[in-house]
Tab-separated table of C-alpha atoms in Angstrom:
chain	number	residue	atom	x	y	z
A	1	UNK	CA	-2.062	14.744	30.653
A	2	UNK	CA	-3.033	17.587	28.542
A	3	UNK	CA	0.510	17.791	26.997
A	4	UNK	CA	0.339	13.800	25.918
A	5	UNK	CA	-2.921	14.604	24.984
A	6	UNK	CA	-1.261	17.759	22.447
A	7	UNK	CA	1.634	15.376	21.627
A	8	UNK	CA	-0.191	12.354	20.450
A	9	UNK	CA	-2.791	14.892	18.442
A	10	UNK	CA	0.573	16.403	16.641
A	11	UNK	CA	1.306	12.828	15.740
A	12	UNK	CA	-2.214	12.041	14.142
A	13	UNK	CA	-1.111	15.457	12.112
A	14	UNK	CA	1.965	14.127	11.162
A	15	UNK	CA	0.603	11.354	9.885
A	16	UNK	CA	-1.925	12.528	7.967
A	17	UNK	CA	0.576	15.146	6.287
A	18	UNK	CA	2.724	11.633	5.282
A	19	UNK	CA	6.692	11.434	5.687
A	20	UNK	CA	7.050	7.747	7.158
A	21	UNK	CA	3.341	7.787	7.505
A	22	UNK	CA	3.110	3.761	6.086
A	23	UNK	CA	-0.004	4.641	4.554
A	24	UNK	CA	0.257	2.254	1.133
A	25	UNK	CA	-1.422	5.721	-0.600
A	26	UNK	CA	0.770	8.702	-1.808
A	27	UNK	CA	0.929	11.123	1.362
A	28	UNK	CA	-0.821	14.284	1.290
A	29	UNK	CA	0.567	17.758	0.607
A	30	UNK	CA	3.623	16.661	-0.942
A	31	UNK	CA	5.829	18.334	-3.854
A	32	UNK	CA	6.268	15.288	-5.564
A	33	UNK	CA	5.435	14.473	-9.212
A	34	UNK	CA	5.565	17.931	-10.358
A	35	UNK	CA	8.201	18.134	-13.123
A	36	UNK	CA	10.953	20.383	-12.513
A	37	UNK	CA	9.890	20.443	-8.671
A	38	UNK	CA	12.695	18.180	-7.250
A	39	UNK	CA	12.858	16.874	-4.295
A	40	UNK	CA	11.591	18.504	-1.039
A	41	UNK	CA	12.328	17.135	2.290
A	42	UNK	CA	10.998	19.890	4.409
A	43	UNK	CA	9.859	19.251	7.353
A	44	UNK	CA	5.777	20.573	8.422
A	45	UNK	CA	5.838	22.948	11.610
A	46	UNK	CA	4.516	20.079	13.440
A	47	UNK	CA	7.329	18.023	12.280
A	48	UNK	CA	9.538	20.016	13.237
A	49	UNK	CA	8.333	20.456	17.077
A	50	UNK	CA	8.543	16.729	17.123
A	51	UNK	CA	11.967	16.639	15.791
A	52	UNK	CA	13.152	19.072	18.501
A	53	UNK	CA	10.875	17.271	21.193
A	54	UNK	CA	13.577	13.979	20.294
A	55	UNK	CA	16.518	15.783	20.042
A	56	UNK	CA	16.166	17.860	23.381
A	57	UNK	CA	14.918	14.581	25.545
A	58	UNK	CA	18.481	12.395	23.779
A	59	UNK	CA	20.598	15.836	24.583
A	60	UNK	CA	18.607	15.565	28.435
A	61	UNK	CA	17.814	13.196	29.461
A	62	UNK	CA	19.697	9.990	27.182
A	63	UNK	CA	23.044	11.522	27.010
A	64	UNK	CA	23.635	11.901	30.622
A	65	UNK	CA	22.894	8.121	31.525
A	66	UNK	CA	23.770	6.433	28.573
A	67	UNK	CA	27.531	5.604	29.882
A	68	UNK	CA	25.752	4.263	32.896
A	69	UNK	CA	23.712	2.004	31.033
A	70	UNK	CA	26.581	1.022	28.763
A	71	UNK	CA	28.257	-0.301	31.668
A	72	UNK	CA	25.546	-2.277	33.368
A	73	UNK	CA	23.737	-3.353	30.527
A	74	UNK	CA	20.231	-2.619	32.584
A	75	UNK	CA	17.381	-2.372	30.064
A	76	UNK	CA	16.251	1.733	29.899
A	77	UNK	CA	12.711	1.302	31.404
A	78	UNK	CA	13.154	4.520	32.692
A	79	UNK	CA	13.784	6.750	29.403
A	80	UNK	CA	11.095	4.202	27.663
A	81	UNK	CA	8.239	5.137	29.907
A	82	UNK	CA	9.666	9.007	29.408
A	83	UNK	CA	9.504	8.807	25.636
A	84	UNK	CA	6.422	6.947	25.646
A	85	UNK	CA	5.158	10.094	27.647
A	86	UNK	CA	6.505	12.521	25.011
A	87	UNK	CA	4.977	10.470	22.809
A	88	UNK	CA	8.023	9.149	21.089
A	89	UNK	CA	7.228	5.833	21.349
A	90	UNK	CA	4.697	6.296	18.315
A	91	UNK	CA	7.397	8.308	16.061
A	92	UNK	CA	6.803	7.832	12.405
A	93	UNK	CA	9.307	10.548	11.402
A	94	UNK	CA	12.781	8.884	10.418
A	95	UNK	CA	14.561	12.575	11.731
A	96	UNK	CA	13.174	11.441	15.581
A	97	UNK	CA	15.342	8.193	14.604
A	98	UNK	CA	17.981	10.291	14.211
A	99	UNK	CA	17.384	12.465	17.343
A	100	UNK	CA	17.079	9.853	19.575
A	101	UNK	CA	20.092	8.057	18.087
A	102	UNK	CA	22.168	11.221	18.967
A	103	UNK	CA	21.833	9.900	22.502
A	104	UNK	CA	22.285	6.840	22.316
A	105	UNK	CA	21.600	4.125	19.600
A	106	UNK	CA	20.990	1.139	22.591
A	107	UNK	CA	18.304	3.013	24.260
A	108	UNK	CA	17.223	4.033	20.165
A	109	UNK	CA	17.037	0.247	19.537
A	110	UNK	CA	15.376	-0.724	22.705
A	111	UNK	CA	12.267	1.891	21.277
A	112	UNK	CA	12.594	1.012	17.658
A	113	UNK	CA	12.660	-2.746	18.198
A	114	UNK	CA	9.077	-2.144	18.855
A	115	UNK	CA	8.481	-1.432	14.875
A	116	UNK	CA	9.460	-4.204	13.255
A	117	UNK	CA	6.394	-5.738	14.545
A	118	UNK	CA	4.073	-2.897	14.206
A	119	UNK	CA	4.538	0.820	14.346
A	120	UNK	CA	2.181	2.862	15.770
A	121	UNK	CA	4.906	2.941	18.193
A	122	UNK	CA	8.746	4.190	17.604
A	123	UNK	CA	12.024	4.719	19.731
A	124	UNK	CA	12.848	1.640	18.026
A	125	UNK	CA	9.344	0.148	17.785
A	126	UNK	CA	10.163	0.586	13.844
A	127	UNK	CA	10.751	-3.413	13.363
A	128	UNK	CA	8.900	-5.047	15.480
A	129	UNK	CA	5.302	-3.715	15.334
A	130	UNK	CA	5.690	-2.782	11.297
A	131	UNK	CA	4.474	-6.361	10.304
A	132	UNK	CA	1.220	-5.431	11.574
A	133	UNK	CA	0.949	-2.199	10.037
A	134	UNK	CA	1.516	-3.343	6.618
A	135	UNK	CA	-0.307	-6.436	6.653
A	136	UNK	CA	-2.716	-6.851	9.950
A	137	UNK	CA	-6.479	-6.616	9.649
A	138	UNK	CA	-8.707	-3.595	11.453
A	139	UNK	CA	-9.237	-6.408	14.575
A	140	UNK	CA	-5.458	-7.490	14.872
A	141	UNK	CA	-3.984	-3.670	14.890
A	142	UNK	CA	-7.116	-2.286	17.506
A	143	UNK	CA	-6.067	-5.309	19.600
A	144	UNK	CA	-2.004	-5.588	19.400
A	145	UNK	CA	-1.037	-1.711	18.134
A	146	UNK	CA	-3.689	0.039	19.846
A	147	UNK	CA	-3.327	-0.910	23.053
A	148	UNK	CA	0.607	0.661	22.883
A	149	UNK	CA	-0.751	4.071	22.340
A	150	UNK	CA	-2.135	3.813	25.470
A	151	UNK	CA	0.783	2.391	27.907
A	152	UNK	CA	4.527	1.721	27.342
A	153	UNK	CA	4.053	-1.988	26.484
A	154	UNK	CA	6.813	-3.070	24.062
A	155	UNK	CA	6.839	-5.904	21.022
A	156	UNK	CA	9.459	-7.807	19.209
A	157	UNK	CA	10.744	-9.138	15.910
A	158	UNK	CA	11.379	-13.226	15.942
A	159	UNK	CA	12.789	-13.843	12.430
A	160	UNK	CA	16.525	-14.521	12.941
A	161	UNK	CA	17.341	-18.165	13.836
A	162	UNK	CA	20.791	-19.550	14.703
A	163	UNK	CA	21.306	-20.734	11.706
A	164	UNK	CA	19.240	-18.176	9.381
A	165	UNK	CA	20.355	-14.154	9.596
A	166	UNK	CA	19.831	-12.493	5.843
A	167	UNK	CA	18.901	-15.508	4.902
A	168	UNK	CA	15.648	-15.304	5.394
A	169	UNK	CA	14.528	-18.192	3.680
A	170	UNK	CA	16.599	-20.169	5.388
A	171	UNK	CA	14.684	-20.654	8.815
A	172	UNK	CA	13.697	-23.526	10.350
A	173	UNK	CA	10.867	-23.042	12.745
A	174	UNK	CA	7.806	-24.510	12.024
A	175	UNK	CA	4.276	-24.254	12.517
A	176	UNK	CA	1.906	-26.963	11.818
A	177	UNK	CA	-2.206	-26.087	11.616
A	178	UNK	CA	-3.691	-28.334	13.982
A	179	UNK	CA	-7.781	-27.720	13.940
A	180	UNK	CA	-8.319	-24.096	14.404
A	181	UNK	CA	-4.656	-23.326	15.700
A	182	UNK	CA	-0.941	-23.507	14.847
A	183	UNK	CA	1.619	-25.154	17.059
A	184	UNK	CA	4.662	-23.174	16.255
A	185	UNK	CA	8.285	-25.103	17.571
A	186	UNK	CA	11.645	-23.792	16.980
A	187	UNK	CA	14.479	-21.562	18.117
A	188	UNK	CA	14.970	-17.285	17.445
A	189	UNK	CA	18.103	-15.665	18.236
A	190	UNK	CA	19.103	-11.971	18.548
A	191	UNK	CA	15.720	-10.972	19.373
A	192	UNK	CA	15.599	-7.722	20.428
A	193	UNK	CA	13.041	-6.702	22.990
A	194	UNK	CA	13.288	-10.603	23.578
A	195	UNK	CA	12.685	-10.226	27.256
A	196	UNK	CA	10.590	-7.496	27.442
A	197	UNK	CA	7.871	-7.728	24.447
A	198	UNK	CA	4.218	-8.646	24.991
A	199	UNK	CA	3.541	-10.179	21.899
A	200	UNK	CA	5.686	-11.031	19.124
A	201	UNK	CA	5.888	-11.278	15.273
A	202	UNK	CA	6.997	-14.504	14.381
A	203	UNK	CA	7.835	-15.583	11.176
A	204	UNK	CA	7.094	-19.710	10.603
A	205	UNK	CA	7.341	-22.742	7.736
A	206	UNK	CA	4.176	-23.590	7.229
A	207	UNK	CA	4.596	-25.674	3.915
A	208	UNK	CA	6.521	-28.597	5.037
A	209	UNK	CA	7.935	-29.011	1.040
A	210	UNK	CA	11.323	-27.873	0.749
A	211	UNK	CA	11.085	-26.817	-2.506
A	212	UNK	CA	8.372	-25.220	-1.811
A	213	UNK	CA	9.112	-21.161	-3.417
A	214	UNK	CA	10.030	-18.753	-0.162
A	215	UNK	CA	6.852	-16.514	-0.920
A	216	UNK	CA	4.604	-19.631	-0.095
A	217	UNK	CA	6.239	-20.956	2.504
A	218	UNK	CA	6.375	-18.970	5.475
A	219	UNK	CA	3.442	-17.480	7.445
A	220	UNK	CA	3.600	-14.550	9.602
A	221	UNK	CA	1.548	-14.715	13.301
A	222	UNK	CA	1.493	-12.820	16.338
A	223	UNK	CA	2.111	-14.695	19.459
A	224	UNK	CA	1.218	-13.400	22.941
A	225	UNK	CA	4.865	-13.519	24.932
A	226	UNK	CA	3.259	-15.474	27.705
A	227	UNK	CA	2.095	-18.150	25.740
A	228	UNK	CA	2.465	-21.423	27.220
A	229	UNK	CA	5.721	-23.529	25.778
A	230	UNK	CA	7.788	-19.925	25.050
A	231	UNK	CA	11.218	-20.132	26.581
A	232	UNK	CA	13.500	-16.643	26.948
A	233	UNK	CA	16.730	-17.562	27.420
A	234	UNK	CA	19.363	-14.698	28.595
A	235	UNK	CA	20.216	-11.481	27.675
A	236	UNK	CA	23.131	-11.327	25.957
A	237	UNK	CA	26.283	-9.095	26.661
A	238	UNK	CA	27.350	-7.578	22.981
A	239	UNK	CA	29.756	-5.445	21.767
A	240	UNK	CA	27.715	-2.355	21.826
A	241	UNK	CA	23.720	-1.117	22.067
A	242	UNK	CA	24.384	-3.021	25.362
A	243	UNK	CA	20.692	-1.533	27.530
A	244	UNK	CA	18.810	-3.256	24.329
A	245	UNK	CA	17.185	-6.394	25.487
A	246	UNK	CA	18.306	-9.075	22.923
A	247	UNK	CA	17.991	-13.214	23.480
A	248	UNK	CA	17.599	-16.312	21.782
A	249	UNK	CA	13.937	-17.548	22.373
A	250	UNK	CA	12.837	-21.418	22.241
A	251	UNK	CA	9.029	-21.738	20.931
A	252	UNK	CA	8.104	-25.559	22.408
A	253	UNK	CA	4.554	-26.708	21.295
A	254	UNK	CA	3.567	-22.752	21.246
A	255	UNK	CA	-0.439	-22.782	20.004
A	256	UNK	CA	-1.793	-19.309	18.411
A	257	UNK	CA	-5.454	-19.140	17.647
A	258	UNK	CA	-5.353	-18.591	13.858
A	259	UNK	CA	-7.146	-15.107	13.803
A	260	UNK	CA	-3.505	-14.251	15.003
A	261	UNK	CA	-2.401	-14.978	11.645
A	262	UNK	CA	-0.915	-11.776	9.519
A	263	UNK	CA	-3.101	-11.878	5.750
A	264	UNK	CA	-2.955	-15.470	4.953
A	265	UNK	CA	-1.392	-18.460	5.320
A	266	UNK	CA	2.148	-18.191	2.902
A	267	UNK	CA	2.413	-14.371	3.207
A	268	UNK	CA	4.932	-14.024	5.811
A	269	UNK	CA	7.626	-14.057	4.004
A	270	UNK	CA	6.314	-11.205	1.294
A	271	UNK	CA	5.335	-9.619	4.847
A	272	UNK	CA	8.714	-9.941	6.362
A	273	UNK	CA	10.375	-8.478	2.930
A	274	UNK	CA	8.243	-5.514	3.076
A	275	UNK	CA	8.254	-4.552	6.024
A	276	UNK	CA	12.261	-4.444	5.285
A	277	UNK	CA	11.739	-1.563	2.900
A	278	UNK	CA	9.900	0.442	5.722
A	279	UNK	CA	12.217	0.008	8.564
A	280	UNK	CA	15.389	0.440	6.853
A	281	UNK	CA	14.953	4.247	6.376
A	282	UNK	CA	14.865	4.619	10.187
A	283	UNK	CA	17.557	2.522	10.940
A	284	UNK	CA	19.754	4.150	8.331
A	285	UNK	CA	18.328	7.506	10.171
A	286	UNK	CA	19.842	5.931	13.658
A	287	UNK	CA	23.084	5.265	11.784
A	288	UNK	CA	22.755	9.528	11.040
A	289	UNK	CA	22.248	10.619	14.297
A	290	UNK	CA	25.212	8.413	15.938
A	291	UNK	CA	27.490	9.580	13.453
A	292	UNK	CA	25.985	13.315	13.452
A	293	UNK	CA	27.216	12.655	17.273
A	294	UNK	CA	30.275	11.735	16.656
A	295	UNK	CA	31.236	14.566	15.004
A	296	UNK	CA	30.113	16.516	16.914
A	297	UNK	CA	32.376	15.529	20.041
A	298	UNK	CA	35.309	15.249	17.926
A	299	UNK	CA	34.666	19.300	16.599
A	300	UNK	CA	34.595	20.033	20.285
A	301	UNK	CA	37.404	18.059	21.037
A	302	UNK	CA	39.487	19.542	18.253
A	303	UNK	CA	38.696	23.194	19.012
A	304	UNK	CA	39.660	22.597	22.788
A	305	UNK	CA	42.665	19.957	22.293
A	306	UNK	CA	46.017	22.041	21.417
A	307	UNK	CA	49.226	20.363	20.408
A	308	UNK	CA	52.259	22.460	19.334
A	309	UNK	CA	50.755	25.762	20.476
A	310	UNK	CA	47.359	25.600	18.974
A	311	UNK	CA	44.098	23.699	18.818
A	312	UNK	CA	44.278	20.586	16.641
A	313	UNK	CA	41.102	21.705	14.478
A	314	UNK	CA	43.679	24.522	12.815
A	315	UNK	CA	45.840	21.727	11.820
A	316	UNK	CA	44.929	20.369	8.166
A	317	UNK	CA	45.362	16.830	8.861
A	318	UNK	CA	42.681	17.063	11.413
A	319	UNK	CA	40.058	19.546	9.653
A	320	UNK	CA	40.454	17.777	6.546
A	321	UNK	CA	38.883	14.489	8.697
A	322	UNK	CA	36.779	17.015	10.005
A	323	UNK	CA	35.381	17.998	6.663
A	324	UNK	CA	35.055	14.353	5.033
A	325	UNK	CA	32.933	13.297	8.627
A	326	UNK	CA	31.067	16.380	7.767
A	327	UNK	CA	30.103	15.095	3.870
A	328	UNK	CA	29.371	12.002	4.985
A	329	UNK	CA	26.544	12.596	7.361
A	330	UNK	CA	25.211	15.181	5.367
A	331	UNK	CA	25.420	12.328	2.267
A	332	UNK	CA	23.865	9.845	4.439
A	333	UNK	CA	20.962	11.689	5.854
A	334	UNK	CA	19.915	12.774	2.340
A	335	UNK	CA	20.359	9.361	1.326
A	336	UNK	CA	17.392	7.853	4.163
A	337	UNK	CA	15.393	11.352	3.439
A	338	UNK	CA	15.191	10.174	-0.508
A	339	UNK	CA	14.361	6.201	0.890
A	340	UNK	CA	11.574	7.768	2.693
A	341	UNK	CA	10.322	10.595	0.241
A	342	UNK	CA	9.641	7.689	-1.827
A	343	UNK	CA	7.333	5.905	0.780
A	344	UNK	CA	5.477	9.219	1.109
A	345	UNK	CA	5.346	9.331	-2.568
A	346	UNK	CA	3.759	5.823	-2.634
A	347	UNK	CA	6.379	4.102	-4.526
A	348	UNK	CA	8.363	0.942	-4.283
A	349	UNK	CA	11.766	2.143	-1.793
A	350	UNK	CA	13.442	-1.047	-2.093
A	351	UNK	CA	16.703	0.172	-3.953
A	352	UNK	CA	16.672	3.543	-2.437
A	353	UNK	CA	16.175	1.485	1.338
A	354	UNK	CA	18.726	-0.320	0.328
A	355	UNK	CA	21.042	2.457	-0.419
A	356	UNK	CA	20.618	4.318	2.797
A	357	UNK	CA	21.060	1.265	5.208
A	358	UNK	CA	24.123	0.670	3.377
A	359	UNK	CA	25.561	3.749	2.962
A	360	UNK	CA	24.571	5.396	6.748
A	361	UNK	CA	25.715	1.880	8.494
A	362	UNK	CA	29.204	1.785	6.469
A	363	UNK	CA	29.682	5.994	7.174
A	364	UNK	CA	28.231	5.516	11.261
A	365	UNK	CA	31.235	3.166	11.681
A	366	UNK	CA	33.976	5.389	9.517
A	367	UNK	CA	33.047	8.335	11.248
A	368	UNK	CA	33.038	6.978	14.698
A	369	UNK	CA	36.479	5.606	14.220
A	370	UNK	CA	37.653	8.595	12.914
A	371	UNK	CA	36.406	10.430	16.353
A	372	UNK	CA	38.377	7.791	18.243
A	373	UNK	CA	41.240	9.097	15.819
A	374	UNK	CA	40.911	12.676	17.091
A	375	UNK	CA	40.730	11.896	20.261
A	376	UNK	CA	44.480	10.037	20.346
A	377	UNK	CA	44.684	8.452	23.362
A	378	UNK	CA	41.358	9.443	25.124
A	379	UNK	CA	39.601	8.460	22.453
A	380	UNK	CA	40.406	4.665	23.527
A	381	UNK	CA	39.258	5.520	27.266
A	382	UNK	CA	36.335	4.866	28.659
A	383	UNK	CA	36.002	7.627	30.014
A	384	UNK	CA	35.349	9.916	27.182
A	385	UNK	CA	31.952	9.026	24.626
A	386	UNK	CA	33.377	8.210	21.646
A	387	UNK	CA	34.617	4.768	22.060
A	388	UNK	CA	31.062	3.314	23.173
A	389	UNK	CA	30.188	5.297	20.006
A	390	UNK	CA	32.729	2.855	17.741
A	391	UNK	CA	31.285	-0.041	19.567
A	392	UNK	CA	27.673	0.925	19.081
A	393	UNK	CA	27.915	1.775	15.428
A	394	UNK	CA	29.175	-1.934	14.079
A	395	UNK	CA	25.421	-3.466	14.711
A	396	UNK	CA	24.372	-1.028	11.643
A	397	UNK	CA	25.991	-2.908	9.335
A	398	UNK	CA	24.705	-6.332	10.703
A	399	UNK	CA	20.901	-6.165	11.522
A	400	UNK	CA	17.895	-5.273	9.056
A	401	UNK	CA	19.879	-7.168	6.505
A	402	UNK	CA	23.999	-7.027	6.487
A	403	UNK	CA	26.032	-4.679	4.348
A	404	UNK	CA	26.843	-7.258	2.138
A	405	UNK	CA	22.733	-8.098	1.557
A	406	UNK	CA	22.408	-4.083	0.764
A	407	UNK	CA	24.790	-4.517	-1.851
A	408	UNK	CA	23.371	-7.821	-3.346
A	409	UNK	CA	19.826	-5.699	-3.598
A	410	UNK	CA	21.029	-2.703	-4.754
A	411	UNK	CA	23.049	-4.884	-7.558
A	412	UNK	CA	19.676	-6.767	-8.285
A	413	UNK	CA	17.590	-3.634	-8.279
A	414	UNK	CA	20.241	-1.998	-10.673
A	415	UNK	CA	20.689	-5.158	-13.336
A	416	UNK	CA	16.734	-5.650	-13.527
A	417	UNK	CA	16.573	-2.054	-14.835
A	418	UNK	CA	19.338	-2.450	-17.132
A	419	UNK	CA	18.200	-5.407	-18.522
A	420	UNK	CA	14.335	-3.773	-18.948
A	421	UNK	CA	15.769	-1.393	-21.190
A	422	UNK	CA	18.741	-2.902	-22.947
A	423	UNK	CA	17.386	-2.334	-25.650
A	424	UNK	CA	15.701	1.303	-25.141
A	425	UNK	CA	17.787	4.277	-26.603
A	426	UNK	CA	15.901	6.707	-23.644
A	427	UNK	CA	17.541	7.259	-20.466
A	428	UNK	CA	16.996	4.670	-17.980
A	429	UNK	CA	14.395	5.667	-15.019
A	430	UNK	CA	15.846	5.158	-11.846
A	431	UNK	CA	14.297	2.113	-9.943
């Protein structure tokens, strides 16, 4: 008890010193807007303790299972109760993200799923609980995010509908006010956590108008998972991240009181958008760490492997791959250090979010392929890591918004600030 005690007061440190902290002020203590400075992404001592705390519990105690719970598909409430203990499960630092992706990004997703409804809580609480960071009064985050700093409870994200991924706008679910509650009907799909959250973020029409402008229409509640009317259908079997709990979920006649409603009615989808430009540094950090992984097996592989008389790595063709893995992570992770440097420094991330989800999803799956590559024939086995870690990579480049959305920010972000100063002779800012 005394070391969660010691753990969870190096996290009320971290926080206070910034980096990821979500505060909507500039952090404290950092080099930023001194000219000539540049950009610092050192890490505090205390930062640093609790990057090594992630990386030795993924090296551990995730690495040896994860196969195991590749294969099965069982939900990791085993390493979530563990983290939760270490007090990972209340991360804030994108690095941990990275860490704990090293191991493996399933059991990284199960944990960060949690924050894209809050985030007080991290593995992959990142999604689930950040709706209620950014936008929940002092009652709704004591009640819903303070309560998971004190057991392994976990939340989940209910956005995505069959027929409404990136689109956002696009959903169907509504929620009509009826006296002093909503009664919320519809259908979610790839909810992650689905099965095993206590309360969700749920994102709702409430402006029956179809024409109605997407930052009106939508309101953001919380719904207690055991609500009366919710229906969790089953887990489904993907590709890769298989131990993460994802499902479609049916909300039938659902009521929420409406103190469970996030800022207003008509801010969910602003809510929803921003909470986009917080999480995506993280993921894009998870996308780091599996590809940091992958390179690292195949470097071990290619030292040990020797084909006509000597070890593959001495071979050009295969250090050369070696070397372009090598600039890729190091690319990437600078690329989600700058996204969050920029939250810390109490800007606006969007293009810079943008830029690292894109970039660390699209290099997670080159670099995992090219592992596969190095390994020949193993490589497509089973029995050897790297093929789970081609499988597992592919979801980066589908959830928190697809590549191809990225791109279509990034190219918005970029045109707006052209366009601003089209006709300014000074060098353009960047965004």
């Amino acid at each position: 008890m005394a070391a969660l005690r010691a753990t969870r007061q190096m996290l009320q440190t971290i926080a206070g010193h910034g980096w990821m902290s979500y505060s909507s002020k500039p952090a404290q203590n950092l080099h930023v807007g001194k000219p000539g400075a540049g950009f610092s992404f050192e890490l505090t001592d205390e930062q640093k303790e609790f990057q090594a705390t992630a990386r030795k519990f993924a090296v551990e105690e995730i690495i040896p299972v994860a196969a195991q719970y590749d294969r099965t598909g069982e939900y990791p409430v085993p390493l979530i109760k563990r983290a939760w203990e270490l007090g990972l499960m209340n991360s804030h630092i994108p690095e941990s993200c990275e860490e704990l992706a090293y191991g493996c990004t399933g059991v990284q997703t199960a944990i960060e799923a949690n924050s894209l409804g809050s985030q007080i809580n991290g593995l992959n609480i990142y999604f689930q609980q950040m709706p209620v960071i950014i936008a929940g009064n002092e009652h709704q985050q004591k009640k819903y995010l303070g309560r998971m700093t004190e057991e392994p409870i976990m939340c989940a994200y209910c956005v995505t509908e069959p027929g409404a991924g990136s689109d956002v706008a696009g959903i169907k679910t509504k929620a009509e006010k009826k006296g002093d509650e909503y009664v919320i009907n519809g259908q979610k799909m790839w909810i992650t956590n689905g099965g095993k959250a206590n309360w969700y973020f749920l994102l709702a029409r409430t402006n029956p108008d179809p024409k109605a402008p997407a930052s009106k229409a939508f309101t953001g509640f919380i719904v207690e998972a055991d609500s009366p009317g919710i229906q969790i259908g089953r887990k489904e079997m993907n590709m890769g991240q298989r131990c993460s709990d994802t499902r479609g979920i049916v909300f039938e006649d659902v009521r929420v009181p409406k103190e469970n409603v996030l800022i207003g009615e008509g801010a969910g989808f602003k809510i929803a958008m921003g909470a986009f430009d917080k999480t995506r540094p993280p993921v894009a950090a998870g996308a780091v760490g599996l590809a940091k992984r992958a390179l690292d097996e195949a470097t071990r592989y290619a030292l040990e492997r020797k084909t006509f008389g000597k070890p593959i790595v001495e071979h050009q063709a295969v250090s050369f791959m070696l070397a372009e893995m090598a600039m890729k992570v190091e690319l990437a992770r600078m690329a989600y250090q700058r996204a969050a440097w920029e939250v810390d420094a109490g800007r606006r991330n969007t293009y810079y979010a943008s830029i690292a989800k894109a970039f660390a999803g699209d290099i997670a799956n080159q670099v995992a392929a090219d592992a596969v590559q190095i390994f020949g024939g193993n490589g497509f086995n089973t029995e050897y890591p790297v093929e789970k870690l081609m499988r597992d990579a592919k979801i980066y480049q589908i959830y928190e918004g697809t590549a191809q959305i990225q791109r279509m920010i990034i190219a918005r972000e970029h045109n707006i600030l052209h366009r601003q100063h089209a006709r300014t002779p000074k060098p353009l800012p960047t965004p």
